[in-house]
Coordinates of C-alpha atoms in Angstrom, one line a residue:
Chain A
X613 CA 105.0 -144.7 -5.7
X614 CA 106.1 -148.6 -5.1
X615 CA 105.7 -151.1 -7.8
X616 CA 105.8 -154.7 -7.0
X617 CA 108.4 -156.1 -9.6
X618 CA 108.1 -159.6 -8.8
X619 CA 109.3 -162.2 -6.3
X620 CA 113.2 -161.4 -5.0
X621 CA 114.2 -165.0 -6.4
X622 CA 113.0 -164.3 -9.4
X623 CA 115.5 -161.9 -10.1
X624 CA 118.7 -163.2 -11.5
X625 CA 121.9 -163.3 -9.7
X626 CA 123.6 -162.6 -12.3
X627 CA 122.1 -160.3 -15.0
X628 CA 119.4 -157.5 -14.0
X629 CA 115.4 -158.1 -14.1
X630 CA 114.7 -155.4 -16.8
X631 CA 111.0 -154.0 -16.1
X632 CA 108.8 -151.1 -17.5
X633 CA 107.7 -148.8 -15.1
X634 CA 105.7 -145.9 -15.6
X635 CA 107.4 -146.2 -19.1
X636 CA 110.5 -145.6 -17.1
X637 CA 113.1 -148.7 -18.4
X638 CA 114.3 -149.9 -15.3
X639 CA 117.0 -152.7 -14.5
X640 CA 116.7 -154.9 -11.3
X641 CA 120.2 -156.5 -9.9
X642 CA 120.3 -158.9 -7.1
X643 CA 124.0 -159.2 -5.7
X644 CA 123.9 -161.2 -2.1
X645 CA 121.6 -160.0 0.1
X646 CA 121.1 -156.6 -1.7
X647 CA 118.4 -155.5 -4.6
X648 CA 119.4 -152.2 -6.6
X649 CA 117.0 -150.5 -9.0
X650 CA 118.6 -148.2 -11.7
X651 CA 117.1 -146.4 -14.9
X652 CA 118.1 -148.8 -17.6
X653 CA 120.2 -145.6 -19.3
X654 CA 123.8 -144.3 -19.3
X655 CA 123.7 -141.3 -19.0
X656 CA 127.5 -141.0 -21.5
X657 CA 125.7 -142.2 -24.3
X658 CA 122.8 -143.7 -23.3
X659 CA 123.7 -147.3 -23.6
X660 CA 121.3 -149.4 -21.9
X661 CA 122.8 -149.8 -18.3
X662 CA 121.2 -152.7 -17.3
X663 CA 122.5 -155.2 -19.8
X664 CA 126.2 -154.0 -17.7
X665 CA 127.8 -156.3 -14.8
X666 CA 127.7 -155.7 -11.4
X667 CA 131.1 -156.1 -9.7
X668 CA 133.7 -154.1 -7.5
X669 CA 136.9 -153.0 -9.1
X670 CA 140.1 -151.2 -9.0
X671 CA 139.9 -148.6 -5.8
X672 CA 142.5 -145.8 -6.0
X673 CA 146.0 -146.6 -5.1
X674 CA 148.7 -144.1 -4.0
X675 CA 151.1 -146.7 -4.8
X676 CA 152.4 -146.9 -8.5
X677 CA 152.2 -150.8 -9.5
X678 CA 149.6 -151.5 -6.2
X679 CA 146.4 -152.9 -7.0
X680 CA 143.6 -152.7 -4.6
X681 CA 140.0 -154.3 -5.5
X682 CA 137.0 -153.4 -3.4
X683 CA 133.3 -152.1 -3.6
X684 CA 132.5 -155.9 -4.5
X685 CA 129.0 -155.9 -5.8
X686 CA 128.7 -152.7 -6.0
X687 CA 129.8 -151.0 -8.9
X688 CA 127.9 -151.1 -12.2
X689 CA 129.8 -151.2 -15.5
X690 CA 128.3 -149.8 -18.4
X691 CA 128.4 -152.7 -21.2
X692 CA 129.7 -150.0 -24.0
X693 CA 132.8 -147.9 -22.0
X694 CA 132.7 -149.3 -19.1
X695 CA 132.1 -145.9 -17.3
X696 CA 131.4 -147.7 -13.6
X697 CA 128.3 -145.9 -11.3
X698 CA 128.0 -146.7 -7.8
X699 CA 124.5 -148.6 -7.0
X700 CA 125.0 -146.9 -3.5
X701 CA 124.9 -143.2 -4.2
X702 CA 124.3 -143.6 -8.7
X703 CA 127.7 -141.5 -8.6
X704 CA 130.5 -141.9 -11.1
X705 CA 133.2 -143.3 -9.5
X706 CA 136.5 -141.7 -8.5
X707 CA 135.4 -137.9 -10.3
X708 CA 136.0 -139.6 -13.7
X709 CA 132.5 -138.1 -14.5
X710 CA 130.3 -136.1 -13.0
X711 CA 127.2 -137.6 -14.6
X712 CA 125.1 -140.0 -12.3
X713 CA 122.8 -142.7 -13.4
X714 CA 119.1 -142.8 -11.7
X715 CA 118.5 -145.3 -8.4
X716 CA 115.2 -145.8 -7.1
X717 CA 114.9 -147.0 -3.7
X718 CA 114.2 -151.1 -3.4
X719 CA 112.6 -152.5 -0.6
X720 CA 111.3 -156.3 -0.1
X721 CA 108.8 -157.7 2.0
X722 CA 107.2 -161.0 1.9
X723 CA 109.4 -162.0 -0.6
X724 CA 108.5 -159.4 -2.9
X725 CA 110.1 -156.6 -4.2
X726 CA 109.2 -153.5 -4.8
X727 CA 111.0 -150.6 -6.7
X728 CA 109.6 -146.7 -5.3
X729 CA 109.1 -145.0 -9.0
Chain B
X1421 CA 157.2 -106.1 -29.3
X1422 CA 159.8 -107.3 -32.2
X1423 CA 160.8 -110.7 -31.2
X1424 CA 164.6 -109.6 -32.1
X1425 CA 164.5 -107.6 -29.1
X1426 CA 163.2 -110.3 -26.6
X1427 CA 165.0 -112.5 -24.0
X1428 CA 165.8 -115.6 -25.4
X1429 CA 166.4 -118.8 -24.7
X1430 CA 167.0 -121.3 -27.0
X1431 CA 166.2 -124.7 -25.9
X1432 CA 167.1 -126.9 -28.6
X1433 CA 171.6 -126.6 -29.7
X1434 CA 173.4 -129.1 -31.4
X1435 CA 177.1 -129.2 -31.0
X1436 CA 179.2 -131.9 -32.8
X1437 CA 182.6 -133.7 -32.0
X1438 CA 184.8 -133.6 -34.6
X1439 CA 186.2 -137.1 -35.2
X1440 CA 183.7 -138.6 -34.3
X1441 CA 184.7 -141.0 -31.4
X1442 CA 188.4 -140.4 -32.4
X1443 CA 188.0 -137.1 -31.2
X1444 CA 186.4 -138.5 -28.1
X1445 CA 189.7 -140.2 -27.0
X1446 CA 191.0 -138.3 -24.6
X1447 CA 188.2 -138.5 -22.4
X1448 CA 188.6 -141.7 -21.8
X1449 CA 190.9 -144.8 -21.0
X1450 CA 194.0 -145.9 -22.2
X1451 CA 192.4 -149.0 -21.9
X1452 CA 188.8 -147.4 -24.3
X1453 CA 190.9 -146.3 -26.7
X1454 CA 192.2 -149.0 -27.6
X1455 CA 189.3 -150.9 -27.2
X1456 CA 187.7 -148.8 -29.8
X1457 CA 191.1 -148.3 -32.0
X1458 CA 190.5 -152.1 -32.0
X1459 CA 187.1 -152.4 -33.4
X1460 CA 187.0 -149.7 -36.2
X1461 CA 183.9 -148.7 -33.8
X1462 CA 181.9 -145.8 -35.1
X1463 CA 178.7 -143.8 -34.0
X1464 CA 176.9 -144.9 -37.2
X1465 CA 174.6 -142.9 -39.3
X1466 CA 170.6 -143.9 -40.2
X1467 CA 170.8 -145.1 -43.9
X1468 CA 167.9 -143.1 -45.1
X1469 CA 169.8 -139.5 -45.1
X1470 CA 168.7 -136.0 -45.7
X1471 CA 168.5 -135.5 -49.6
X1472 CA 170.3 -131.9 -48.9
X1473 CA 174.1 -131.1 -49.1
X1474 CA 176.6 -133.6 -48.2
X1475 CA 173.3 -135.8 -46.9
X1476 CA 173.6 -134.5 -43.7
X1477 CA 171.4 -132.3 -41.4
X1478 CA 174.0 -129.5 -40.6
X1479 CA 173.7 -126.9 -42.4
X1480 CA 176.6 -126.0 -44.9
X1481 CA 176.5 -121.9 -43.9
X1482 CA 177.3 -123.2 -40.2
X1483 CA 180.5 -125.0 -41.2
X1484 CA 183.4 -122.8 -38.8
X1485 CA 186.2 -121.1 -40.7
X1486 CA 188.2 -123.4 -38.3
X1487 CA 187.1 -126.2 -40.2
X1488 CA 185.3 -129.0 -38.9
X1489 CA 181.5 -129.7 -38.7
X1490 CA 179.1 -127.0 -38.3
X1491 CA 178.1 -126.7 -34.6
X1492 CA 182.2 -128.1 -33.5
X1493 CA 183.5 -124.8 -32.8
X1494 CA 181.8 -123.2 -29.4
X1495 CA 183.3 -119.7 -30.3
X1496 CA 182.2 -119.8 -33.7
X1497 CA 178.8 -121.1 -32.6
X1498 CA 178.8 -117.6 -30.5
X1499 CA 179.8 -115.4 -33.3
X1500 CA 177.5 -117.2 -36.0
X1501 CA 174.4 -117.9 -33.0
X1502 CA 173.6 -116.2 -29.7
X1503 CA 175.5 -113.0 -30.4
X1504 CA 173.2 -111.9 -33.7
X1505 CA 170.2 -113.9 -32.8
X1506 CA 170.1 -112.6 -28.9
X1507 CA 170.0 -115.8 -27.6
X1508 CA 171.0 -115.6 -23.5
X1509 CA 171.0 -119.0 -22.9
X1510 CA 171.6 -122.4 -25.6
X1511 CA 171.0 -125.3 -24.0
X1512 CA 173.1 -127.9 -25.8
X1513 CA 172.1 -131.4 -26.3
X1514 CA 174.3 -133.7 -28.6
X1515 CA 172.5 -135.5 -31.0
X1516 CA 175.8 -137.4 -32.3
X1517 CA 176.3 -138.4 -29.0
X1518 CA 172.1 -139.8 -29.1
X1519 CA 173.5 -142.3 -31.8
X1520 CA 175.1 -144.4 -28.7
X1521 CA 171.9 -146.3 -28.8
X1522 CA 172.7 -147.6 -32.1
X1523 CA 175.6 -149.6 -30.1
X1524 CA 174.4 -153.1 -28.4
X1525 CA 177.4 -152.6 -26.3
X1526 CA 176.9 -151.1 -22.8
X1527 CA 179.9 -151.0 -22.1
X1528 CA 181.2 -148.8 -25.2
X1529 CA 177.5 -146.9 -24.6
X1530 CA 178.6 -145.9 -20.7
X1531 CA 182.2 -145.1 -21.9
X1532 CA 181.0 -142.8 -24.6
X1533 CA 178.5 -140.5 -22.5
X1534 CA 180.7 -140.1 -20.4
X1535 CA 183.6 -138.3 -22.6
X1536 CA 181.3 -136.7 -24.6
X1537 CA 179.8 -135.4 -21.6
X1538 CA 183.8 -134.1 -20.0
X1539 CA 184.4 -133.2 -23.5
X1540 CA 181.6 -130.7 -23.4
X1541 CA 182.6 -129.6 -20.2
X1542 CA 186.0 -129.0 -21.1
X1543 CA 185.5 -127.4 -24.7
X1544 CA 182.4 -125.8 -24.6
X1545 CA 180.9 -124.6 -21.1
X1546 CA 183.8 -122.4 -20.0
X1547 CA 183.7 -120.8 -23.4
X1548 CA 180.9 -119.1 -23.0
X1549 CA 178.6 -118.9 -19.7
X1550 CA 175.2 -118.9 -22.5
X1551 CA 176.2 -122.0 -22.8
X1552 CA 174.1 -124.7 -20.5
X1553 CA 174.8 -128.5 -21.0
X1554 CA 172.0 -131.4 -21.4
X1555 CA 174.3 -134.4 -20.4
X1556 CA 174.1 -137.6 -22.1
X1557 CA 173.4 -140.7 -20.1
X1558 CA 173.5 -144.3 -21.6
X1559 CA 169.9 -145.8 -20.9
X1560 CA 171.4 -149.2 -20.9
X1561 CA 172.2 -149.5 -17.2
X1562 CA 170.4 -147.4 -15.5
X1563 CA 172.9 -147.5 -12.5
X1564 CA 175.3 -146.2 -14.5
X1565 CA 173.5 -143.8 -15.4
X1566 CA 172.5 -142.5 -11.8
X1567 CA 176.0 -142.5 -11.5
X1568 CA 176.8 -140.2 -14.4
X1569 CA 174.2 -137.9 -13.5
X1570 CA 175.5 -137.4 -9.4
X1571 CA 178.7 -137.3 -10.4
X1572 CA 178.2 -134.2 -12.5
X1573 CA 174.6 -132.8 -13.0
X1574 CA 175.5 -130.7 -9.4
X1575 CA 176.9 -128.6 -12.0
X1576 CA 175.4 -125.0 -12.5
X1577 CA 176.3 -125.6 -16.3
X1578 CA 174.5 -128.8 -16.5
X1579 CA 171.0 -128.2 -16.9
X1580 CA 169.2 -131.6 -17.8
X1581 CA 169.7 -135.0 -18.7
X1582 CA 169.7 -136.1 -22.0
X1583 CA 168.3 -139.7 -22.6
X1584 CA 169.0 -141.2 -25.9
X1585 CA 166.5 -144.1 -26.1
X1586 CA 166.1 -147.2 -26.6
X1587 CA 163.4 -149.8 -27.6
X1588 CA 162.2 -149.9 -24.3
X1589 CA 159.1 -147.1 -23.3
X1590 CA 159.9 -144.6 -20.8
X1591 CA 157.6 -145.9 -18.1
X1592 CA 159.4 -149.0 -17.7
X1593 CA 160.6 -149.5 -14.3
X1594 CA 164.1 -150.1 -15.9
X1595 CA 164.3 -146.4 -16.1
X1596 CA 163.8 -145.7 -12.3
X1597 CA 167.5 -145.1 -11.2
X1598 CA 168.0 -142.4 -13.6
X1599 CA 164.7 -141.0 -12.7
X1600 CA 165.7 -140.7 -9.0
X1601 CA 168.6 -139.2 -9.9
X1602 CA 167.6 -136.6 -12.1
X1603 CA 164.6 -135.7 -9.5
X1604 CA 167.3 -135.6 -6.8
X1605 CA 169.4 -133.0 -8.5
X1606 CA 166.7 -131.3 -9.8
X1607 CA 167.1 -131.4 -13.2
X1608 CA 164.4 -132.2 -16.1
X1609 CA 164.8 -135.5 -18.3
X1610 CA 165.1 -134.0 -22.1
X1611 CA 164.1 -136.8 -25.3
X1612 CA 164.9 -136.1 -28.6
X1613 CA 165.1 -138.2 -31.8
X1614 CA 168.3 -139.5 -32.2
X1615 CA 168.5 -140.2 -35.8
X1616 CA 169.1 -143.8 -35.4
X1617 CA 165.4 -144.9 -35.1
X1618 CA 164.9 -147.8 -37.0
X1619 CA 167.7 -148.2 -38.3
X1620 CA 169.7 -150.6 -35.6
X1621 CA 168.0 -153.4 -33.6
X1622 CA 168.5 -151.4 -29.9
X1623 CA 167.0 -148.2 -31.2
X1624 CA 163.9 -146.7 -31.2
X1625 CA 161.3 -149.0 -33.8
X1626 CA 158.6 -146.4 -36.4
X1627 CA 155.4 -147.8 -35.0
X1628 CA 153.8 -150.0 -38.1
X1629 CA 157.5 -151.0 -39.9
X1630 CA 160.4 -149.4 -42.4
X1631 CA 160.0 -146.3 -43.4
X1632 CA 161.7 -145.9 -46.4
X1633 CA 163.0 -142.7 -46.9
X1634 CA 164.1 -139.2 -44.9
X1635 CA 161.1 -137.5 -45.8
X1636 CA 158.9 -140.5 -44.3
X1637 CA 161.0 -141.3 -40.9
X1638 CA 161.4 -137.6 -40.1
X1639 CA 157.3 -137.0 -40.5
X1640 CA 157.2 -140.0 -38.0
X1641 CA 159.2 -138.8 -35.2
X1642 CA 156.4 -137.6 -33.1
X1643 CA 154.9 -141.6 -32.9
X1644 CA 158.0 -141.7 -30.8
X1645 CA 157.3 -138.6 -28.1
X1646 CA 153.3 -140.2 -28.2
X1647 CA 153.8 -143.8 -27.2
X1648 CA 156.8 -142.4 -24.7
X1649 CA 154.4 -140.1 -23.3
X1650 CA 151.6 -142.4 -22.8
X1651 CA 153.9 -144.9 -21.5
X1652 CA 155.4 -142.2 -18.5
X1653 CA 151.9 -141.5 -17.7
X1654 CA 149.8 -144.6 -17.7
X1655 CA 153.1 -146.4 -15.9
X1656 CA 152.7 -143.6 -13.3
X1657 CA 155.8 -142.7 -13.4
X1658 CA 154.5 -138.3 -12.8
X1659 CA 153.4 -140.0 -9.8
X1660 CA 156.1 -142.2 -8.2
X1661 CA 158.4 -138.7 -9.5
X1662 CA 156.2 -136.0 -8.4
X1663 CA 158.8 -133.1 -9.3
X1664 CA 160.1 -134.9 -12.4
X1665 CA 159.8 -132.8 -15.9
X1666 CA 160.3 -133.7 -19.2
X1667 CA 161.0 -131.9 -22.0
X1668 CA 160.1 -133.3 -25.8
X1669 CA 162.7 -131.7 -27.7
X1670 CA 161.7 -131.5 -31.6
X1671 CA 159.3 -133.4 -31.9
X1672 CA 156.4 -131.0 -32.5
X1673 CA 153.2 -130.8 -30.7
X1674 CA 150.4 -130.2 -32.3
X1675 CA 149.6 -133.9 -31.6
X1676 CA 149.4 -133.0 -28.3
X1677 CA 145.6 -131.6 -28.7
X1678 CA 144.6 -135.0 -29.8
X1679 CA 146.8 -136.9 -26.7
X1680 CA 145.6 -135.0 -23.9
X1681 CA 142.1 -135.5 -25.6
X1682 CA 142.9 -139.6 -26.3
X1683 CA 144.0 -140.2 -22.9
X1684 CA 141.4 -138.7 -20.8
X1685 CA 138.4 -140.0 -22.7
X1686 CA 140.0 -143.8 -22.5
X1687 CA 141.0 -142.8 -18.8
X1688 CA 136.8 -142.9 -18.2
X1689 CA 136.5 -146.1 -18.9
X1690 CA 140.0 -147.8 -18.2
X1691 CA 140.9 -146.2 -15.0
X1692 CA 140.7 -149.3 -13.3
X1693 CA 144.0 -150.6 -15.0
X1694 CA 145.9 -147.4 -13.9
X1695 CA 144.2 -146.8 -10.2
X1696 CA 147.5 -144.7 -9.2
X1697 CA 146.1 -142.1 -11.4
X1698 CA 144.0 -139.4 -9.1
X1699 CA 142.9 -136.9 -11.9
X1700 CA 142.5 -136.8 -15.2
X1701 CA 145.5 -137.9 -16.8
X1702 CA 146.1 -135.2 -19.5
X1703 CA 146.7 -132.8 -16.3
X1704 CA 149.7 -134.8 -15.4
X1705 CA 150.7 -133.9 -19.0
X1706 CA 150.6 -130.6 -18.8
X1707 CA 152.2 -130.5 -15.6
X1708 CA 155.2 -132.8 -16.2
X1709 CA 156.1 -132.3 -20.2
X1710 CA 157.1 -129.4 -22.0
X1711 CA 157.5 -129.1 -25.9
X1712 CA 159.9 -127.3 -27.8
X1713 CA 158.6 -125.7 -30.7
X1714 CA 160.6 -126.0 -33.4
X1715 CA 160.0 -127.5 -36.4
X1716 CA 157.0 -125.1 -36.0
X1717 CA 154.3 -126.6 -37.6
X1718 CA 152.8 -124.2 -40.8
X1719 CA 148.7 -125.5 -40.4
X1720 CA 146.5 -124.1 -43.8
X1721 CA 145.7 -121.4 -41.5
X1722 CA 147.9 -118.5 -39.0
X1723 CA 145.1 -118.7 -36.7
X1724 CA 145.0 -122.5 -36.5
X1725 CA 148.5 -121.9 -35.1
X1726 CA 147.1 -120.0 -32.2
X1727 CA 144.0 -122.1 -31.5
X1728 CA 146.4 -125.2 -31.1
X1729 CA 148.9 -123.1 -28.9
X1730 CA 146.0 -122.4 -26.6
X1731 CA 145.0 -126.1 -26.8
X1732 CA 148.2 -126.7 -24.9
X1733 CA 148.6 -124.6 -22.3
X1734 CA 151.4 -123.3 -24.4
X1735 CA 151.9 -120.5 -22.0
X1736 CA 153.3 -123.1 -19.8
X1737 CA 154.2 -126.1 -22.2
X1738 CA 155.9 -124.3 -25.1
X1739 CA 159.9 -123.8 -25.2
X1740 CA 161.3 -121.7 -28.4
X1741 CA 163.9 -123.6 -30.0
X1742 CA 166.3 -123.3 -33.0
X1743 CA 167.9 -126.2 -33.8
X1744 CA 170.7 -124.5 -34.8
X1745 CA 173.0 -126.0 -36.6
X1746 CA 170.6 -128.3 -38.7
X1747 CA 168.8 -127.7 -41.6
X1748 CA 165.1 -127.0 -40.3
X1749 CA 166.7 -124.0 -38.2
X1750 CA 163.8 -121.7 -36.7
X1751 CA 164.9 -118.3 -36.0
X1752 CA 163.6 -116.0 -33.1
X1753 CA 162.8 -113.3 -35.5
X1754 CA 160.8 -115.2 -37.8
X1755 CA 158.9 -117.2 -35.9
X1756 CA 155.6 -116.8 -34.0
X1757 CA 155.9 -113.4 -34.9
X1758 CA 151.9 -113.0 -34.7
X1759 CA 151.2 -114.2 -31.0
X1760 CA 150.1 -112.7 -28.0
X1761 CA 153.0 -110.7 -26.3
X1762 CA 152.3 -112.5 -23.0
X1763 CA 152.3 -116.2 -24.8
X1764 CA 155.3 -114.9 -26.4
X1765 CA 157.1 -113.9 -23.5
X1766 CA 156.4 -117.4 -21.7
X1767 CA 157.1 -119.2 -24.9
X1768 CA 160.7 -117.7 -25.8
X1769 CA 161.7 -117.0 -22.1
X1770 CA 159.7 -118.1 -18.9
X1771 CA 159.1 -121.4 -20.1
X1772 CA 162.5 -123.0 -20.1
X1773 CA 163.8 -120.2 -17.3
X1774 CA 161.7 -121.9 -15.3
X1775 CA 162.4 -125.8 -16.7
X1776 CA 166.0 -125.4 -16.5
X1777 CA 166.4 -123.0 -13.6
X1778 CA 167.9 -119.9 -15.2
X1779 CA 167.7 -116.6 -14.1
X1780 CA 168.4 -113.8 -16.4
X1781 CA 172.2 -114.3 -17.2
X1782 CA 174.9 -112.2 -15.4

């Protein structure tokens, strides 16, 4: 079921909307043109997800000493470990884990978002 | 079955130069010697000695009837070592020759593992065919090293490459030539305390400071294997040397649980410093380093001793080893006499068989 969370530039371009939904603690994150919706929960040790960062970071290299940064805006990293999910697919990146954090579909129209709970 | 009646090889030989590098003279240069005759230059020892006979770590019941140091004489070494312990093959690795690190000179370093290397060659290897060689490189030209290694680790004699080392961790690109080398000819990179760590300014530094006393530097030797480890791994170099192995001689491993455990769980959330590494990084470990076993550690209980061999794979990370002629020798026939006949098997045999490329000796 969709729940309006509020008006898309109302959300912070940096750190996440955190909303109640359902009593389901969700975080909002706006990065360009694109609105994720995760459970506000890591699943390693249940730090709250949503207080993390949203950036890309280190893709694998086959190269020793080669550095190779993508999945800008992507990637969100846990404010405890670090452990990085992708918004995309909620995955752990790169098999480190096989735990995935919760996404809920976003979708906005008129300006308004809405989060499908 | 009765360990005295197993296969043997034992991984972990000491064999000493008389003389000291006086004795080393004729391998080398007119132009060496006197070099050397002209500094008084010795292979120093660590100041904090072994409060045993003589303060030294060879053991007095090994000293040859030739005279000499125990370990100097290969054929008494036979009589006195692989004949009554059934040992088929010794690898020999020359911890008087690991005190070149102590020396700031790379010149004298180069010059010096390279005649105790032909020494070797000439006194011992011939003597006996049980008798397989770790050679000695100087870490402090790499180059040189590479060198060293192709001129002679072709050898069917020479079965690894000893690297005595120096304050500077084993991942460090430094290291590359002799890397390449060693994976070219097929041999595995052996470490072993050298007995100089901390002691001199170009050797090894005890993580936290001094120790001040034998009993507290030799409890610290595995710090060294640990941060050497970590350092190989998280620098990548099991990746850029896919066929590379190294053995840890003496330095014990039942820190190796805790590593393997250390290094995976920071792996999850530092990967992003170390993006070279594909899968979790204690499985590199396990597939690049073997362990020799002695001094085998005594936990409070047997079976502790069994859970910690399964903790490492021991059935493919575990070398028996002796360490004849020092103090701390373990013997074959008293030690791991409660394991597993196939861990044993792998342990005192298969392991380094297959590290070293032996096959059962003719």
């Amino acid at each position: 079921m969709e729940h309006n969370v509020g008006r898309l530039e109302d959300i912070p371009n940096t750190d996440a909307l955190i909303v109640d939904i359902e009593g389901r603690p969700i975080g909002v994150f706006k990065r360009g043109d694109k609105v994720y919706a995760v459970k506000n929960l890591c699943p390693h040790k249940r730090a709250p997800l949503a207080r993390g960062t949203v950036e890309g970071t280190m893709l694998p290299t086959a190269c020793v000493g080669e550095f190779k940064y993508g999945m800008e805006n992507q990637v969100v990293k846990c404010p405890w470990h670090g452990w990085e999910f992708d918004l995309e697919t909620g995955k752990c990146l790169f098999g480190v884990s096989d735990s995935k954090i919760k996404t809920y579909p976003v979708s906005v129209r008129d300006g308004q978002v809405y989060v499908d709970v | 079955m009765n360990n005295s009646r197993m296969k043997i090889i034992d991984s972990d030989v000491h064999p000493w130069v008389n003389g000291d590098i006086e004795g080393l003279k004729p391998y080398m240069s007119k132009s060496w010697q006197m070099r050397f005759e002209g500094k008084r230059a010795i292979l120093p020892d660590h100041p904090l000695r072994p409060p045993l006979a003589g303060a030294t770590s060879i053991r007095r019941d090994t000293t040859p009837p030739s005279g000499g140091a125990g370990g100097s004489d290969p054929y008494f070494m036979r009589e006195d070592h692989l004949d009554p312990h059934g040992i088929e093959y010794a690898i020999l690795s020359s911890i008087q020759a690991g005190k070149l690190v102590s020396l700031p000179n790379t010149g004298e370093a180069i010059t010096l593992a390279r005649a105790f290397n032909d020494y070797f060659r000439d006194k011992w290897l011939d003597v006996d065919s049980r008798y397989r060689l770790a050679m000695c490189v100087a870490v402090h030209d790499p180059v040189e090293a590479a060198k060293e290694i192709r001129r002679i680790g072709g050898e069917q004699s020479i079965v690894a490459v000893y690297m005595p080392l120096i304050n500077v961790l084993m991942g460090n690109r430094h290291y590359y030539p002799i890397y390449e080398a060693a994976e070219e000819l097929g041999l595995p990179i052996l470490i072993h305390p050298t007995g100089t760590e901390g002691a001199f300014q170009t050797s090894v530094a005890f993580a936290g400071g001094v120790p001040s006393s034998y009993i507290e530097r030799h409890s610290c030797f595995p710090q060294i294997a640990m941060g050497n480890i970590a350092s190989l791994l998280f620098e990548g170099v099991f990746v850029r040397f896919p066929k590379l192995k190294f053995l840890a001689a003496e330095f014990g491993f039942s820190w190796v649980p805790h590593m393997l455990w250390r290094v995976d769980q920071n792996w999850r959330q530092f990967r992003r410093e170390v993006p070279w590494l594909e899968q979790e990084p204690s499985r590199y470990v396990l597939d690049h380093v073997r362990f020799t076993s002695q001094p085998l550690e005594e936990p409070e209980k047997d079976e502790y001793l069994i859970q910690i061999l399964e903790m490492v794979h021991a059935e493919r990370t575990i070398l028996f080893s002796t360490d004849y002629p020092h103090w701390d020798t373990d013997y074959p026939e008293t030690t791991f006499q409660r394991l597993p006949q196939a861990m044993k098997q792998r342990i005192f045999y298969d392991n380094a068989a297959e590290l070293f490329g032996l096959n059962a000796a003719v």
